[in-house]
Amino acid sequence: MAVTVAVLAAAGLLWFRPWALWVDETVNEALPSAGPTPGAPGMSGTTGTPGVRQPPSASVASAAPGPVTVAQGTFISHEHDTTGAVKIVRLADGTHTLRLEGLDTSNGPDLHVLMSDAPVIRGTAGWGVFDDGRHLDLAELKGNKGDQNYPLPQDVDWSTYPSVSIWCDRFDVSFGAARLSPA
């Protein structure tokens, strides 16, 4: 009997991972700065005097616009206090990245970054809705604090997912969520 209780207690601890609530994982990634590749279509590598080739960096630097925020939102708390901002950033090469800035939430088991078509609702009514309809699991959350980037798949129309949630997949609950609005 004692062995059974010990096994169940150990399994419960492994499942719930309560110590994760007191352990912070901080990530501080810089915003990616992708740009056109030298030799890419439309990038001849020449400027100025005909016949005089300029260094590739000269033509790339003059043609590469910086990253542009195309949508953004601010986190509200759900199951756990969650603050910070979320942005969709179009990089110079045309790809998009979801960026979390100043994220501060609890750590937990099996946290993911989810994009969803569900509305962001305050209170307990909004805690469990993000995996009910169409949703996209971008990745496991890299850390519960800091700035981090999640590349968006090129074949996905991210604008059809107006919500972002820090989602605990183990317990099907949102720690916090943000509604994306055009920037």
mmCIF file of C-alpha atoms in Angstrom:
data_model
loop_
_atom_site.group_PDB
_atom_site.id
_atom_site.type_symbol
_atom_site.label_atom_id
_atom_site.label_comp_id
_atom_site.label_asym_id
_atom_site.label_seq_id
_atom_site.Cartn_x
_atom_site.Cartn_y
_atom_site.Cartn_z
ATOM 1 C CA MET A 1 0.000 0.000 0.000
ATOM 2 C CA ALA A 2 2.778 2.447 0.943
ATOM 3 C CA VAL A 3 4.597 1.658 -2.298
ATOM 4 C CA THR A 4 1.442 2.400 -4.314
ATOM 5 C CA VAL A 5 0.976 5.742 -2.551
ATOM 6 C CA ALA A 6 4.632 6.647 -3.160
ATOM 7 C CA VAL A 7 4.395 5.740 -6.851
ATOM 8 C CA LEU A 8 1.185 7.781 -7.263
ATOM 9 C CA ALA A 9 2.720 10.742 -5.419
ATOM 10 C CA ALA A 10 5.839 10.628 -7.606
ATOM 11 C CA ALA A 11 3.738 10.365 -10.772
ATOM 12 C CA GLY A 12 1.612 13.306 -9.617
ATOM 13 C CA LEU A 13 4.700 15.435 -8.985
ATOM 14 C CA LEU A 14 6.134 14.590 -12.390
ATOM 15 C CA TRP A 15 2.811 15.393 -14.065
ATOM 16 C CA PHE A 16 2.142 18.712 -12.276
ATOM 17 C CA ARG A 17 5.791 19.863 -11.937
ATOM 18 C CA PRO A 18 4.938 22.348 -9.159
ATOM 19 C CA TRP A 19 8.585 23.451 -8.825
ATOM 20 C CA ALA A 20 8.370 25.038 -12.290
ATOM 21 C CA LEU A 21 6.244 27.833 -10.829
ATOM 22 C CA TRP A 22 9.270 29.053 -8.848
ATOM 23 C CA VAL A 23 11.921 28.637 -11.546
ATOM 24 C CA ASP A 24 12.212 31.413 -14.131
ATOM 25 C CA GLU A 25 13.662 30.928 -17.589
ATOM 26 C CA THR A 26 14.683 34.251 -19.143
ATOM 27 C CA VAL A 27 15.289 34.594 -22.888
ATOM 28 C CA ASN A 28 16.597 37.799 -24.469
ATOM 29 C CA GLU A 29 16.700 37.342 -28.239
ATOM 30 C CA ALA A 30 17.351 40.230 -30.589
ATOM 31 C CA LEU A 31 14.872 40.871 -33.371
ATOM 32 C CA PRO A 32 15.980 38.922 -36.459
ATOM 33 C CA SER A 33 17.334 41.133 -39.192
ATOM 34 C CA ALA A 34 16.919 39.054 -42.314
ATOM 35 C CA GLY A 35 17.591 40.849 -45.565
ATOM 36 C CA PRO A 36 17.825 40.185 -49.270
ATOM 37 C CA THR A 37 20.519 37.729 -50.204
ATOM 38 C CA PRO A 38 23.276 39.076 -52.486
ATOM 39 C CA GLY A 39 22.618 37.709 -55.946
ATOM 40 C CA ALA A 40 18.883 37.339 -55.258
ATOM 41 C CA PRO A 41 16.483 38.409 -58.027
ATOM 42 C CA GLY A 42 16.618 42.165 -58.439
ATOM 43 C CA MET A 43 19.989 42.379 -56.694
ATOM 44 C CA SER A 44 22.621 42.784 -59.370
ATOM 45 C CA GLY A 45 25.395 43.696 -56.973
ATOM 46 C CA THR A 46 26.307 46.737 -59.055
ATOM 47 C CA THR A 47 25.702 50.386 -58.383
ATOM 48 C CA GLY A 48 27.294 53.581 -59.589
ATOM 49 C CA THR A 49 29.681 53.469 -62.541
ATOM 50 C CA PRO A 50 28.865 50.829 -65.182
ATOM 51 C CA GLY A 51 31.394 48.010 -65.199
ATOM 52 C CA VAL A 52 32.576 48.753 -61.664
ATOM 53 C CA ARG A 53 31.280 46.157 -59.238
ATOM 54 C CA GLN A 54 30.478 47.383 -55.731
ATOM 55 C CA PRO A 55 30.762 45.166 -52.666
ATOM 56 C CA PRO A 56 27.564 43.103 -52.164
ATOM 57 C CA SER A 57 26.980 44.818 -48.824
ATOM 58 C CA ALA A 58 26.652 48.209 -50.519
ATOM 59 C CA SER A 59 23.762 47.138 -52.759
ATOM 60 C CA VAL A 60 22.050 45.084 -50.051
ATOM 61 C CA ALA A 61 22.246 47.855 -47.458
ATOM 62 C CA SER A 62 20.710 50.411 -49.792
ATOM 63 C CA ALA A 63 17.840 48.099 -50.824
ATOM 64 C CA ALA A 64 16.997 46.387 -47.524
ATOM 65 C CA PRO A 65 14.228 48.013 -45.486
ATOM 66 C CA GLY A 66 14.274 47.330 -41.761
ATOM 67 C CA PRO A 67 11.787 45.106 -39.942
ATOM 68 C CA VAL A 68 8.218 46.463 -39.874
ATOM 69 C CA THR A 69 5.628 45.749 -37.173
ATOM 70 C CA VAL A 70 2.388 44.841 -38.971
ATOM 71 C CA ALA A 71 0.259 43.771 -35.976
ATOM 72 C CA GLN A 72 0.567 44.032 -32.215
ATOM 73 C CA GLY A 73 -1.173 43.418 -28.925
ATOM 74 C CA THR A 74 -0.762 43.432 -25.156
ATOM 75 C CA PHE A 75 -1.154 40.393 -22.937
ATOM 76 C CA ILE A 76 -3.927 40.086 -20.382
ATOM 77 C CA SER A 77 -3.752 37.574 -17.533
ATOM 78 C CA HIS A 78 -5.715 34.365 -17.470
ATOM 79 C CA GLU A 79 -4.723 31.433 -15.235
ATOM 80 C CA HIS A 80 -1.461 33.191 -14.215
ATOM 81 C CA ASP A 81 -0.382 36.840 -14.137
ATOM 82 C CA THR A 82 0.950 37.584 -17.606
ATOM 83 C CA THR A 83 2.279 40.866 -18.985
ATOM 84 C CA GLY A 84 4.175 41.946 -22.079
ATOM 85 C CA ALA A 85 3.596 42.646 -25.741
ATOM 86 C CA VAL A 86 3.290 40.542 -28.854
ATOM 87 C CA LYS A 87 4.094 41.719 -32.379
ATOM 88 C CA ILE A 88 3.984 40.299 -35.869
ATOM 89 C CA VAL A 89 7.062 41.650 -37.620
ATOM 90 C CA ARG A 90 7.640 41.535 -41.384
ATOM 91 C CA LEU A 91 11.349 41.139 -42.018
ATOM 92 C CA ALA A 92 13.189 42.618 -44.980
ATOM 93 C CA ASP A 93 13.108 39.271 -46.816
ATOM 94 C CA GLY A 94 9.283 39.185 -46.631
ATOM 95 C CA THR A 95 9.027 36.522 -43.930
ATOM 96 C CA HIS A 96 7.108 37.137 -40.711
ATOM 97 C CA THR A 97 8.072 36.516 -37.097
ATOM 98 C CA LEU A 98 5.931 36.544 -33.983
ATOM 99 C CA ARG A 99 7.856 38.453 -31.324
ATOM 100 C CA LEU A 100 7.199 38.469 -27.600
ATOM 101 C CA GLU A 101 8.606 41.538 -25.849
ATOM 102 C CA GLY A 102 8.887 41.992 -22.116
ATOM 103 C CA LEU A 103 7.034 38.744 -21.469
ATOM 104 C CA ASP A 104 6.541 38.014 -17.787
ATOM 105 C CA THR A 105 4.423 35.010 -16.800
ATOM 106 C CA SER A 106 4.670 31.985 -14.557
ATOM 107 C CA ASN A 107 6.638 29.024 -15.680
ATOM 108 C CA GLY A 108 4.776 25.776 -16.013
ATOM 109 C CA PRO A 109 4.693 22.405 -17.637
ATOM 110 C CA ASP A 110 4.289 22.149 -21.397
ATOM 111 C CA LEU A 111 3.855 25.858 -22.248
ATOM 112 C CA HIS A 112 3.374 26.725 -25.924
ATOM 113 C CA VAL A 113 2.881 29.811 -28.070
ATOM 114 C CA LEU A 114 -0.509 29.390 -29.756
ATOM 115 C CA MET A 115 -2.114 31.537 -32.420
ATOM 116 C CA SER A 116 -5.878 31.124 -32.546
ATOM 117 C CA ASP A 117 -9.081 32.372 -34.121
ATOM 118 C CA ALA A 118 -10.695 32.520 -30.640
ATOM 119 C CA PRO A 119 -11.499 35.913 -29.131
ATOM 120 C CA VAL A 120 -9.492 37.159 -26.161
ATOM 121 C CA ILE A 121 -11.920 37.214 -23.228
ATOM 122 C CA ARG A 122 -11.068 38.450 -19.750
ATOM 123 C CA GLY A 123 -11.741 36.220 -16.769
ATOM 124 C CA THR A 124 -12.213 32.477 -16.489
ATOM 125 C CA ALA A 125 -14.447 32.391 -19.598
ATOM 126 C CA GLY A 126 -11.331 33.068 -21.702
ATOM 127 C CA TRP A 127 -9.022 30.515 -20.137
ATOM 128 C CA GLY A 128 -9.775 27.440 -22.222
ATOM 129 C CA VAL A 129 -10.912 28.656 -25.638
ATOM 130 C CA PHE A 130 -7.711 28.918 -27.657
ATOM 131 C CA ASP A 131 -7.581 25.318 -28.819
ATOM 132 C CA ASP A 132 -11.346 25.018 -29.479
ATOM 133 C CA GLY A 133 -11.367 26.368 -33.039
ATOM 134 C CA ARG A 134 -8.637 26.896 -35.595
ATOM 135 C CA HIS A 135 -5.266 27.287 -33.943
ATOM 136 C CA LEU A 136 -1.604 27.088 -34.765
ATOM 137 C CA ASP A 137 0.927 25.799 -32.240
ATOM 138 C CA LEU A 138 4.081 27.752 -33.115
ATOM 139 C CA ALA A 139 6.454 26.132 -30.626
ATOM 140 C CA GLU A 140 7.166 25.430 -27.001
ATOM 141 C CA LEU A 141 7.644 28.656 -25.073
ATOM 142 C CA LYS A 142 11.396 29.313 -24.876
ATOM 143 C CA GLY A 143 11.213 31.064 -21.517
ATOM 144 C CA ASN A 144 8.616 32.585 -19.236
ATOM 145 C CA LYS A 145 10.412 35.948 -19.182
ATOM 146 C CA GLY A 146 12.064 38.202 -21.739
ATOM 147 C CA ASP A 147 12.079 38.808 -25.482
ATOM 148 C CA GLN A 148 11.784 35.951 -27.963
ATOM 149 C CA ASN A 149 11.051 35.248 -31.630
ATOM 150 C CA TYR A 150 8.962 32.568 -33.327
ATOM 151 C CA PRO A 151 9.186 32.388 -37.143
ATOM 152 C CA LEU A 152 5.785 32.095 -38.803
ATOM 153 C CA PRO A 153 5.344 29.418 -41.474
ATOM 154 C CA GLN A 154 5.321 31.006 -44.934
ATOM 155 C CA ASP A 155 2.352 28.913 -46.074
ATOM 156 C CA VAL A 156 0.074 30.169 -43.268
ATOM 157 C CA ASP A 157 -2.048 33.316 -43.411
ATOM 158 C CA TRP A 158 -1.265 34.587 -39.923
ATOM 159 C CA SER A 159 -3.972 37.281 -40.207
ATOM 160 C CA THR A 160 -6.628 34.561 -39.785
ATOM 161 C CA TYR A 161 -5.335 33.990 -36.244
ATOM 162 C CA PRO A 162 -6.094 37.248 -34.383
ATOM 163 C CA SER A 163 -5.164 35.930 -30.911
ATOM 164 C CA VAL A 164 -1.959 34.754 -29.267
ATOM 165 C CA SER A 165 -1.942 32.682 -26.085
ATOM 166 C CA ILE A 166 0.727 31.402 -23.741
ATOM 167 C CA TRP A 167 -0.921 28.014 -23.582
ATOM 168 C CA CYS A 168 -0.409 25.222 -21.060
ATOM 169 C CA ASP A 169 -0.975 22.144 -23.188
ATOM 170 C CA ARG A 170 -0.816 19.843 -20.179
ATOM 171 C CA PHE A 171 -3.887 21.410 -18.546
ATOM 172 C CA ASP A 172 -5.551 23.022 -21.605
ATOM 173 C CA VAL A 173 -5.507 26.509 -20.120
ATOM 174 C CA SER A 174 -4.243 29.918 -21.167
ATOM 175 C CA PHE A 175 -1.751 31.600 -18.836
ATOM 176 C CA GLY A 176 -2.327 34.868 -20.730
ATOM 177 C CA ALA A 177 -3.451 36.056 -24.151
ATOM 178 C CA ALA A 178 -3.289 39.046 -26.489
ATOM 179 C CA ARG A 179 -5.516 40.247 -29.309
ATOM 180 C CA LEU A 180 -3.567 41.278 -32.409
ATOM 181 C CA SER A 181 -4.520 44.589 -34.044
ATOM 182 C CA PRO A 182 -3.032 46.103 -37.202
ATOM 183 C CA ALA A 183 -0.064 48.339 -36.388
#
